[in-house]
Amino acid sequence: MKGIYLDYAATTPVNDEVLQAMLPFFSIRYGNPSSMHQLGITNKKTINESRKTVANCLNVLQEEIYFTSGGTEATNWAIRGYADAYPEKKEIIISQIEHHATLHTCQFLEKKGYKIHYIPVDKKGFISLKKLENSINENTLLVSIIWANNEIGTIQDIKAISEICKNHSVALHVDAVQAFGQIAIDLSLYDISMLTLSAHKFYGPKGIGCLYVKKGISIEPLIHGGSQEQNHRSGTENITGIVGMAKAAEIAISNQQSYYEKLSYLSSRLHQRMIMDFDCVLNGPELGGRRLPGNLNYSFRDIIGTQLTYWLDQNDIFVSTGSACNSDSIEPSHVIKAIKVPDEYIKGTVRISLGNEFLETDIPRVIARFKEGIDSVI
Ligand SMILES: Cc1ncc(COP(=O)(O)O)c(C=O)c1O
C-alpha cells in the first residue's frame, strides 16, 4: 500500500509540467550558457527568461534575481555578503525561531566578533516588534527574519517589520522559503532589501533557489570564479534547475489562492480529528490565522516525538519531528523551546505538513495510525 506523505514542508515532489520543462536541458540543450555559440547563447537567453519569470512572480526587476544552489546558500550569501559589503557595522538582529541557514550563519559571524540579537517570540511564535525596534542602533548591520516558520507555520507581520527597518534605515533580509506559493508575496508592497526562495518547497527541483537583492543594495559575492549571475555568483549555471524553478514558480503563483484554500480546508479537517482523539496541543497560531495553511504541529503528552515518527514511518505515514535538519535529535528544537511548550508535552512534537497529493479520504487512516503509534510508544 502506498504511504501517506505528510512532510511537504521538508520537500515537495517535482510537478510533472516542471519535469517536462527541465528534460531537454539534460539532453539536447546541454550547451554551457557562457559559450559563444548557438547552444550557449540560446541557453543564456533561457536563463534570463527564467529570471524574468521569477522576478514577475515577486513583482520585482529581472536584474534583482540571482540564482543560487538553494535556500541555504541564498541566506548565507545575504547575511555574509552584506556583512562583507558593510564591514563597519557589527550587529545583526534575527528572531529566536529562524531556520538553521540563518541561525548558524549568524553563529558563525558571532565567533568572528559580531553581536547577534535574538528577538524573543510569544507562545504562537510571533516576534516582539517592540523588542525588534529597541534592538536597532547605529551599529545594526541587518535584520533577518523568517516570513513563515518551517516548524510551526507562524507567518510574521513582515509589513510591520519592514516599516520598522525602513524607519531606522536598516536593511531587511527575509527568508520566504516556506511562505512562497502558500501566501501572497508582492515585493512592491514591502520595503525588503533581500529575500530567499528555494524551488523544492513549491514543486520545483532540489538544489536551486534564488536571492532577490533590491536595486541599490550591495553584497559581496560568496562564491568566486567566472562572471555568471551578473558577476555576483560564479559557477556554470544549473540551467535545468533554473528552468524548473521558473516553471514551478509560475505554477505556484497562478495556483496560490486555490492552494491556500485547499490546504486550509484539509488541515482544518485533520485538526478537528487530532484534537478530538489525542491529548495534544497545537503549536503555533490558530488555524485560519497568521499560520501557513498546510502546517500542523502538535506536541503529544508524555510521548517522545522521534519514537512516534519512527513508528509512523514503519507504518507508512511520513511526518517529521520538527525541522528535517534536526530530526535525529531527541532534544526539542530551538523553535519548540522558544515558544515554551509545557514540559509534559515538549518532547512529543510532530510536524504534519500537507500538500498536493494529500486527500481528505486519507484522514481516517492517518488518525488510526497515530492511535496505534501512540499506544505502542507510550
Ligand atoms: C525556512 C527555510 N529556510 C531555508 C531552507 C533551506 O533551503 P534549501 O533546502 O533549499 O537549502 C529551508 C529548507 O528546509 C527552510 O524551510
Tab-separated table of C-alpha atoms and ligand atoms in Angstrom:
chain	number	residue	atom	x	y	z
A	1	MET	CA	0.000	0.000	0.000
A	2	LYS	CA	1.216	3.497	-0.846
A	3	GLY	CA	2.395	5.527	2.146
A	4	ILE	CA	0.883	8.847	3.130
A	5	TYR	CA	3.324	11.710	2.733
A	6	LEU	CA	2.805	14.453	5.326
A	7	ASP	CA	6.164	16.184	5.069
A	8	TYR	CA	5.682	18.784	2.336
A	9	ALA	CA	7.476	21.408	4.434
A	10	ALA	CA	10.627	19.279	4.129
A	11	THR	CA	10.260	18.977	0.375
A	12	THR	CA	7.687	18.555	-2.380
A	13	PRO	CA	7.689	16.230	-5.394
A	14	VAL	CA	8.547	17.834	-8.734
A	15	ASN	CA	5.426	18.801	-10.666
A	16	ASP	CA	5.169	16.874	-13.950
A	17	GLU	CA	4.969	20.042	-16.069
A	18	VAL	CA	8.123	21.248	-14.322
A	19	LEU	CA	9.888	17.983	-15.068
A	20	GLN	CA	8.898	18.162	-18.748
A	21	ALA	CA	10.233	21.718	-18.977
A	22	MET	CA	13.556	20.578	-17.481
A	23	LEU	CA	14.169	17.413	-19.515
A	24	PRO	CA	15.615	18.957	-22.730
A	25	PHE	CA	18.340	20.640	-20.670
A	26	PHE	CA	19.668	17.245	-19.583
A	27	SER	CA	19.981	16.131	-23.202
A	28	ILE	CA	19.756	18.159	-26.403
A	29	ARG	CA	20.058	21.603	-24.805
A	30	TYR	CA	23.294	20.871	-22.978
A	31	GLY	CA	25.197	23.993	-24.029
A	32	ASN	CA	27.136	25.953	-21.449
A	33	PRO	CA	25.287	29.298	-21.123
A	34	SER	CA	28.660	31.098	-21.216
A	35	SER	CA	29.664	29.583	-24.568
A	36	MET	CA	29.772	31.973	-27.521
A	37	HIS	CA	27.961	29.666	-29.920
A	38	GLN	CA	24.320	28.890	-30.585
A	39	LEU	CA	23.999	26.199	-27.923
A	40	GLY	CA	25.343	28.523	-25.274
A	41	ILE	CA	23.685	31.734	-26.445
A	42	THR	CA	20.184	30.193	-26.552
A	43	ASN	CA	20.680	28.739	-23.084
A	44	LYS	CA	21.838	32.094	-21.721
A	45	LYS	CA	18.639	33.556	-23.174
A	46	THR	CA	16.613	30.831	-21.457
A	47	ILE	CA	18.242	31.633	-18.114
A	48	ASN	CA	17.330	35.276	-18.474
A	49	GLU	CA	13.765	34.397	-19.446
A	50	SER	CA	13.577	32.219	-16.326
A	51	ARG	CA	14.976	35.094	-14.268
A	52	LYS	CA	12.248	37.332	-15.698
A	53	THR	CA	9.587	34.761	-14.817
A	54	VAL	CA	10.774	34.500	-11.205
A	55	ALA	CA	11.051	38.293	-10.993
A	56	ASN	CA	7.470	38.674	-12.268
A	57	CYS	CA	6.264	36.208	-9.636
A	58	LEU	CA	7.686	38.513	-6.938
A	59	ASN	CA	6.865	41.729	-8.828
A	60	VAL	CA	10.491	42.871	-8.909
A	61	LEU	CA	13.064	43.625	-11.612
A	62	GLN	CA	14.764	40.853	-13.536
A	63	GLU	CA	18.244	42.069	-12.571
A	64	GLU	CA	17.314	41.813	-8.882
A	65	ILE	CA	17.168	37.979	-9.038
A	66	TYR	CA	20.331	35.873	-8.575
A	67	PHE	CA	20.087	32.097	-8.844
A	68	THR	CA	21.806	30.048	-6.131
A	69	SER	CA	22.086	26.382	-5.156
A	70	GLY	CA	19.059	26.731	-2.878
A	71	GLY	CA	17.691	28.491	0.163
A	72	THR	CA	20.660	27.764	2.414
A	73	GLU	CA	23.159	29.338	0.032
A	74	ALA	CA	20.915	32.332	-0.639
A	75	THR	CA	20.561	33.055	3.081
A	76	ASN	CA	24.275	32.530	3.806
A	77	TRP	CA	25.038	34.881	0.955
A	78	ALA	CA	22.540	37.541	2.037
A	79	ILE	CA	23.957	37.714	5.561
A	80	ARG	CA	27.672	37.188	4.918
A	81	GLY	CA	27.672	39.072	1.627
A	82	TYR	CA	26.004	42.071	3.230
A	83	ALA	CA	28.356	41.905	6.240
A	84	ASP	CA	31.345	41.928	3.878
A	85	ALA	CA	29.925	44.895	1.952
A	86	TYR	CA	29.423	46.985	5.115
A	87	PRO	CA	32.228	45.887	7.477
A	88	GLU	CA	31.883	48.914	9.765
A	89	LYS	CA	28.545	47.642	11.207
A	90	LYS	CA	28.773	44.675	13.553
A	91	GLU	CA	25.301	43.878	14.929
A	92	ILE	CA	22.681	41.615	13.371
A	93	ILE	CA	19.108	41.096	14.558
A	94	ILE	CA	17.293	37.802	13.997
A	95	SER	CA	14.421	36.029	15.738
A	96	GLN	CA	14.747	33.058	18.095
A	97	ILE	CA	12.961	30.860	15.566
A	98	GLU	CA	14.999	31.266	12.402
A	99	HIS	CA	15.856	28.332	10.153
A	100	HIS	CA	19.358	26.905	10.708
A	101	ALA	CA	20.516	28.581	7.488
A	102	THR	CA	20.115	31.934	9.246
A	103	LEU	CA	20.857	30.811	12.794
A	104	HIS	CA	24.111	29.020	12.021
A	105	THR	CA	25.313	31.743	9.646
A	106	CYS	CA	24.822	34.256	12.448
A	107	GLN	CA	26.516	31.971	14.972
A	108	PHE	CA	29.461	31.747	12.564
A	109	LEU	CA	29.627	35.549	12.461
A	110	GLU	CA	29.211	35.706	16.245
A	111	LYS	CA	32.505	33.807	16.573
A	112	LYS	CA	34.089	36.444	14.349
A	113	GLY	CA	33.053	39.234	16.703
A	114	TYR	CA	29.567	40.155	15.527
A	115	LYS	CA	26.891	40.756	18.129
A	116	ILE	CA	23.692	38.848	17.350
A	117	HIS	CA	20.376	39.911	18.900
A	118	TYR	CA	17.884	37.041	19.177
A	119	ILE	CA	14.401	38.586	19.318
A	120	PRO	CA	12.067	36.508	21.505
A	121	VAL	CA	8.727	35.213	20.289
A	122	ASP	CA	5.407	34.743	22.059
A	123	LYS	CA	3.661	31.388	22.534
A	124	LYS	CA	2.408	31.380	18.957
A	125	GLY	CA	5.816	32.236	17.514
A	126	PHE	CA	5.281	35.943	16.749
A	127	ILE	CA	8.290	38.147	17.297
A	128	SER	CA	8.082	41.100	19.643
A	129	LEU	CA	8.036	44.157	17.360
A	130	LYS	CA	8.876	46.376	20.305
A	131	LYS	CA	11.985	44.362	21.154
A	132	LEU	CA	12.945	44.365	17.496
A	133	GLU	CA	12.714	48.131	17.330
A	134	ASN	CA	14.535	48.572	20.655
A	135	SER	CA	17.407	46.370	19.472
A	136	ILE	CA	18.179	48.552	16.465
A	137	ASN	CA	21.031	51.000	16.993
A	138	GLU	CA	23.625	52.837	14.910
A	139	ASN	CA	25.768	49.685	14.759
A	140	THR	CA	22.990	47.494	13.314
A	141	LEU	CA	24.008	45.932	10.019
A	142	LEU	CA	20.964	43.874	9.158
A	143	VAL	CA	17.680	42.412	10.368
A	144	SER	CA	16.930	38.891	9.092
A	145	ILE	CA	13.513	37.352	9.741
A	146	ILE	CA	11.773	34.205	8.539
A	147	TRP	CA	8.470	35.121	6.835
A	148	ALA	CA	6.753	31.822	7.660
A	149	ASN	CA	8.266	29.401	10.129
A	150	ASN	CA	9.088	25.936	8.803
A	151	GLU	CA	8.203	24.109	12.031
A	152	ILE	CA	5.128	25.823	13.458
A	153	GLY	CA	3.881	27.798	10.442
A	154	THR	CA	3.833	31.240	12.088
A	155	ILE	CA	3.525	33.997	9.464
A	156	GLN	CA	5.287	37.102	10.756
A	157	ASP	CA	3.949	40.596	10.199
A	158	ILE	CA	6.525	41.393	7.534
A	159	LYS	CA	4.776	44.644	6.670
A	160	ALA	CA	5.276	45.987	10.212
A	161	ILE	CA	8.818	44.584	10.395
A	162	SER	CA	9.777	46.157	7.071
A	163	GLU	CA	8.384	49.517	8.188
A	164	ILE	CA	10.423	49.423	11.401
A	165	CYS	CA	13.553	48.639	9.389
A	166	LYS	CA	12.779	51.369	6.869
A	167	ASN	CA	12.186	53.963	9.607
A	168	HIS	CA	15.602	53.157	11.051
A	169	SER	CA	17.317	52.846	7.633
A	170	VAL	CA	18.352	49.252	8.334
A	171	ALA	CA	18.405	46.557	5.660
A	172	LEU	CA	15.985	43.643	5.996
A	173	HIS	CA	16.559	40.105	4.710
A	174	VAL	CA	13.541	37.785	4.652
A	175	ASP	CA	13.612	34.001	4.403
A	176	ALA	CA	10.488	33.326	2.341
A	177	VAL	CA	11.309	29.670	1.617
A	178	GLN	CA	8.169	28.306	3.296
A	179	ALA	CA	5.945	31.279	2.523
A	180	PHE	CA	6.257	31.392	-1.268
A	181	GLY	CA	3.384	29.636	-3.028
A	182	GLN	CA	1.278	29.383	0.129
A	183	ILE	CA	0.650	33.080	0.818
A	184	ALA	CA	0.614	36.106	-1.476
A	185	ILE	CA	4.013	37.772	-1.857
A	186	ASP	CA	4.209	41.006	-3.821
A	187	LEU	CA	7.515	42.688	-3.049
A	188	SER	CA	6.351	46.030	-4.434
A	189	LEU	CA	4.244	46.309	-1.268
A	190	TYR	CA	7.171	45.938	1.156
A	191	ASP	CA	10.498	47.514	1.865
A	192	ILE	CA	12.604	44.354	1.770
A	193	SER	CA	16.289	44.516	0.823
A	194	MET	CA	16.896	40.802	0.225
A	195	LEU	CA	14.709	37.709	0.085
A	196	THR	CA	15.432	33.978	-0.138
A	197	LEU	CA	13.472	31.366	-2.122
A	198	SER	CA	14.003	27.635	-2.666
A	199	ALA	CA	12.345	25.745	-5.537
A	200	HIS	CA	11.922	22.346	-3.897
A	201	LYS	CA	9.371	23.757	-1.438
A	202	PHE	CA	6.952	24.607	-4.264
A	203	TYR	CA	7.105	21.524	-6.509
A	204	GLY	CA	10.347	22.501	-8.212
A	205	PRO	CA	13.674	20.654	-8.151
A	206	LYS	CA	16.124	20.483	-5.259
A	207	GLY	CA	19.436	22.317	-5.391
A	208	ILE	CA	18.132	25.546	-6.893
A	209	GLY	CA	16.918	28.747	-5.270
A	210	CYS	CA	17.444	32.427	-5.597
A	211	LEU	CA	18.273	35.556	-3.716
A	212	TYR	CA	16.377	38.740	-4.502
A	213	VAL	CA	18.627	41.748	-3.934
A	214	LYS	CA	16.890	45.105	-4.223
A	215	LYS	CA	18.486	47.521	-6.672
A	216	GLY	CA	20.904	49.781	-4.799
A	217	ILE	CA	21.776	47.163	-2.137
A	218	SER	CA	25.378	45.916	-2.363
A	219	ILE	CA	26.517	42.470	-1.373
A	220	GLU	CA	29.912	40.869	-1.807
A	221	PRO	CA	29.969	37.509	-3.614
A	222	LEU	CA	30.196	34.351	-1.536
A	223	ILE	CA	31.405	32.201	-4.435
A	224	HIS	CA	34.223	33.482	-6.613
A	225	GLY	CA	35.152	32.416	-10.134
A	226	GLY	CA	33.615	33.217	-13.513
A	227	SER	CA	31.346	36.108	-14.293
A	228	GLN	CA	27.985	34.340	-14.090
A	229	GLU	CA	24.939	35.894	-12.405
A	230	GLN	CA	25.965	39.473	-13.160
A	231	ASN	CA	29.439	38.810	-11.673
A	232	HIS	CA	27.893	38.042	-8.310
A	233	ARG	CA	27.624	34.243	-8.111
A	234	SER	CA	30.188	32.266	-10.032
A	235	GLY	CA	29.890	28.758	-11.443
A	236	THR	CA	28.296	27.292	-14.561
A	237	GLU	CA	24.593	27.828	-14.122
A	238	ASN	CA	22.304	24.955	-13.105
A	239	ILE	CA	20.143	25.567	-16.146
A	240	THR	CA	17.909	22.518	-15.625
A	241	GLY	CA	17.245	23.716	-12.090
A	242	ILE	CA	16.722	27.319	-13.152
A	243	VAL	CA	14.192	26.347	-15.838
A	244	GLY	CA	12.446	24.072	-13.326
A	245	MET	CA	12.362	26.770	-10.685
A	246	ALA	CA	10.844	29.314	-13.073
A	247	LYS	CA	8.149	26.888	-14.231
A	248	ALA	CA	7.374	25.848	-10.640
A	249	ALA	CA	7.189	29.489	-9.516
A	250	GLU	CA	4.830	30.357	-12.360
A	251	ILE	CA	2.515	27.469	-11.457
A	252	ALA	CA	2.735	28.240	-7.721
A	253	ILE	CA	1.727	31.859	-8.266
A	254	SER	CA	-1.180	31.069	-10.540
A	255	ASN	CA	-2.454	28.421	-8.063
A	256	GLN	CA	-1.600	30.256	-4.841
A	257	GLN	CA	-5.131	31.229	-3.815
A	258	SER	CA	-6.698	27.844	-4.567
A	259	TYR	CA	-3.729	26.054	-2.940
A	260	TYR	CA	-4.200	28.177	0.180
A	261	GLU	CA	-7.901	27.296	0.296
A	262	LYS	CA	-7.348	23.615	-0.369
A	263	LEU	CA	-4.674	23.258	2.322
A	264	SER	CA	-6.702	25.317	4.808
A	265	TYR	CA	-9.675	23.014	4.317
A	266	LEU	CA	-7.641	19.803	4.622
A	267	SER	CA	-5.723	20.963	7.677
A	268	SER	CA	-8.908	22.057	9.452
A	269	ARG	CA	-10.490	18.620	8.797
A	270	LEU	CA	-7.425	16.781	10.064
A	271	HIS	CA	-7.037	19.127	13.018
A	272	GLN	CA	-10.608	18.515	14.201
A	273	ARG	CA	-9.827	14.796	14.454
A	274	MET	CA	-6.421	15.298	16.076
A	275	ILE	CA	-7.686	17.410	18.954
A	276	MET	CA	-10.732	15.198	19.430
A	277	ASP	CA	-8.786	11.938	19.513
A	278	PHE	CA	-5.499	12.788	21.247
A	279	ASP	CA	-4.059	14.520	24.295
A	280	CYS	CA	-2.038	17.030	22.319
A	281	VAL	CA	-1.502	20.743	21.936
A	282	LEU	CA	-1.317	22.614	18.643
A	283	ASN	CA	1.921	24.587	18.440
A	284	GLY	CA	1.884	27.905	16.606
A	285	PRO	CA	-1.018	30.213	15.713
A	286	GLU	CA	-4.621	29.070	15.431
A	287	LEU	CA	-5.744	27.678	12.084
A	288	GLY	CA	-7.049	30.303	9.699
A	289	GLY	CA	-4.969	32.995	11.397
A	290	ARG	CA	-1.424	34.015	10.537
A	291	ARG	CA	-0.388	30.410	10.002
A	292	LEU	CA	0.757	28.511	6.914
A	293	PRO	CA	-2.331	26.683	5.659
A	294	GLY	CA	-0.579	23.330	5.252
A	295	ASN	CA	1.187	23.303	8.623
A	296	LEU	CA	0.036	21.366	11.686
A	297	ASN	CA	2.449	20.949	14.569
A	298	TYR	CA	1.438	19.009	17.664
A	299	SER	CA	3.031	18.089	20.946
A	300	PHE	CA	1.665	14.888	22.482
A	301	ARG	CA	1.672	14.412	26.237
A	302	ASP	CA	4.347	12.076	27.623
A	303	ILE	CA	5.438	10.882	24.189
A	304	ILE	CA	8.841	11.042	22.525
A	305	GLY	CA	8.244	12.640	19.119
A	306	THR	CA	11.141	10.842	17.424
A	307	GLN	CA	9.822	7.443	18.587
A	308	LEU	CA	6.355	8.207	17.280
A	309	THR	CA	7.767	9.490	13.992
A	310	TYR	CA	9.826	6.312	13.640
A	311	TRP	CA	6.811	4.093	14.401
A	312	LEU	CA	4.689	6.001	11.894
A	313	ASP	CA	7.407	5.652	9.268
A	314	GLN	CA	7.433	1.871	9.776
A	315	ASN	CA	3.702	2.037	9.165
A	316	ASP	CA	3.868	4.188	6.027
A	317	ILE	CA	2.945	7.580	7.456
A	318	PHE	CA	5.693	10.086	6.750
A	319	VAL	CA	5.877	13.012	9.147
A	320	SER	CA	8.669	14.993	10.749
A	321	THR	CA	9.627	15.778	14.324
A	322	GLY	CA	10.372	19.407	13.563
A	323	SER	CA	12.796	20.743	11.016
A	324	ALA	CA	14.195	17.955	8.851
A	325	CYS	CA	17.715	19.027	9.768
A	326	ASN	CA	17.368	18.020	13.419
A	327	SER	CA	15.016	15.068	13.111
A	328	ASP	CA	17.560	12.629	14.610
A	329	SER	CA	17.641	14.592	17.814
A	330	ILE	CA	15.504	13.789	20.839
A	331	GLU	CA	16.058	17.330	22.133
A	332	PRO	CA	13.197	19.700	21.372
A	333	SER	CA	14.132	22.080	18.585
A	334	HIS	CA	15.087	25.702	19.270
A	335	VAL	CA	11.681	26.708	17.860
A	336	ILE	CA	9.697	24.457	20.194
A	337	LYS	CA	11.811	25.655	23.138
A	338	ALA	CA	11.309	29.303	22.168
A	339	ILE	CA	7.502	29.047	22.246
A	340	LYS	CA	7.693	27.393	25.685
A	341	VAL	CA	5.663	24.244	25.103
A	342	PRO	CA	4.712	22.799	28.542
A	343	ASP	CA	7.185	20.237	29.977
A	344	GLU	CA	4.876	17.207	29.749
A	345	TYR	CA	4.397	17.839	26.029
A	346	ILE	CA	7.661	19.328	24.830
A	347	LYS	CA	9.414	16.102	23.780
A	348	GLY	CA	6.405	14.773	21.914
A	349	THR	CA	6.438	17.127	18.975
A	350	VAL	CA	5.453	16.024	15.487
A	351	ARG	CA	5.068	18.232	12.415
A	352	ILE	CA	2.482	17.329	9.796
A	353	SER	CA	2.660	19.334	6.590
A	354	LEU	CA	0.112	18.898	3.838
A	355	GLY	CA	0.388	19.324	0.102
A	356	ASN	CA	-0.976	18.432	-3.305
A	357	GLU	CA	-1.279	14.664	-3.058
A	358	PHE	CA	-2.925	14.546	0.349
A	359	LEU	CA	-6.629	13.652	0.209
A	360	GLU	CA	-9.439	14.129	2.679
A	361	THR	CA	-10.069	10.376	2.422
A	362	ASP	CA	-6.566	9.787	3.864
A	363	ILE	CA	-7.596	11.319	7.202
A	364	PRO	CA	-9.155	8.194	8.820
A	365	ARG	CA	-6.021	6.164	8.054
A	366	VAL	CA	-3.764	8.891	9.459
A	367	ILE	CA	-5.800	9.035	12.668
A	368	ALA	CA	-5.868	5.231	13.007
A	369	ARG	CA	-2.088	5.018	12.601
A	370	PHE	CA	-1.481	7.831	15.104
A	371	LYS	CA	-3.684	5.943	17.607
A	372	GLU	CA	-1.750	2.707	17.153
A	373	GLY	CA	1.538	4.572	17.175
A	374	ILE	CA	0.800	6.448	20.386
A	375	ASP	CA	-0.379	3.243	22.098
A	376	SER	CA	2.789	1.454	21.118
A	377	VAL	CA	5.334	4.123	22.108
A	378	ILE	CA	3.722	5.447	25.300
B	1	LIG	C1	12.521	28.300	6.146
B	1	LIG	C2	13.615	27.623	5.405
B	1	LIG	N1	14.703	28.331	5.072
B	1	LIG	C3	15.714	27.789	4.383
B	1	LIG	C4	15.688	26.464	3.999
B	1	LIG	C5	16.830	25.895	3.240
B	1	LIG	O1	16.518	25.721	1.876
B	1	LIG	P1	17.309	24.652	0.997
B	1	LIG	O2	16.801	23.296	1.395
B	1	LIG	O3	16.953	24.989	-0.412
B	1	LIG	O4	18.752	24.837	1.263
B	1	LIG	C6	14.572	25.676	4.343
B	1	LIG	C7	14.536	24.241	3.999
B	1	LIG	O5	14.204	23.411	4.820
B	1	LIG	C8	13.515	26.274	5.066
B	1	LIG	O6	12.426	25.579	5.413
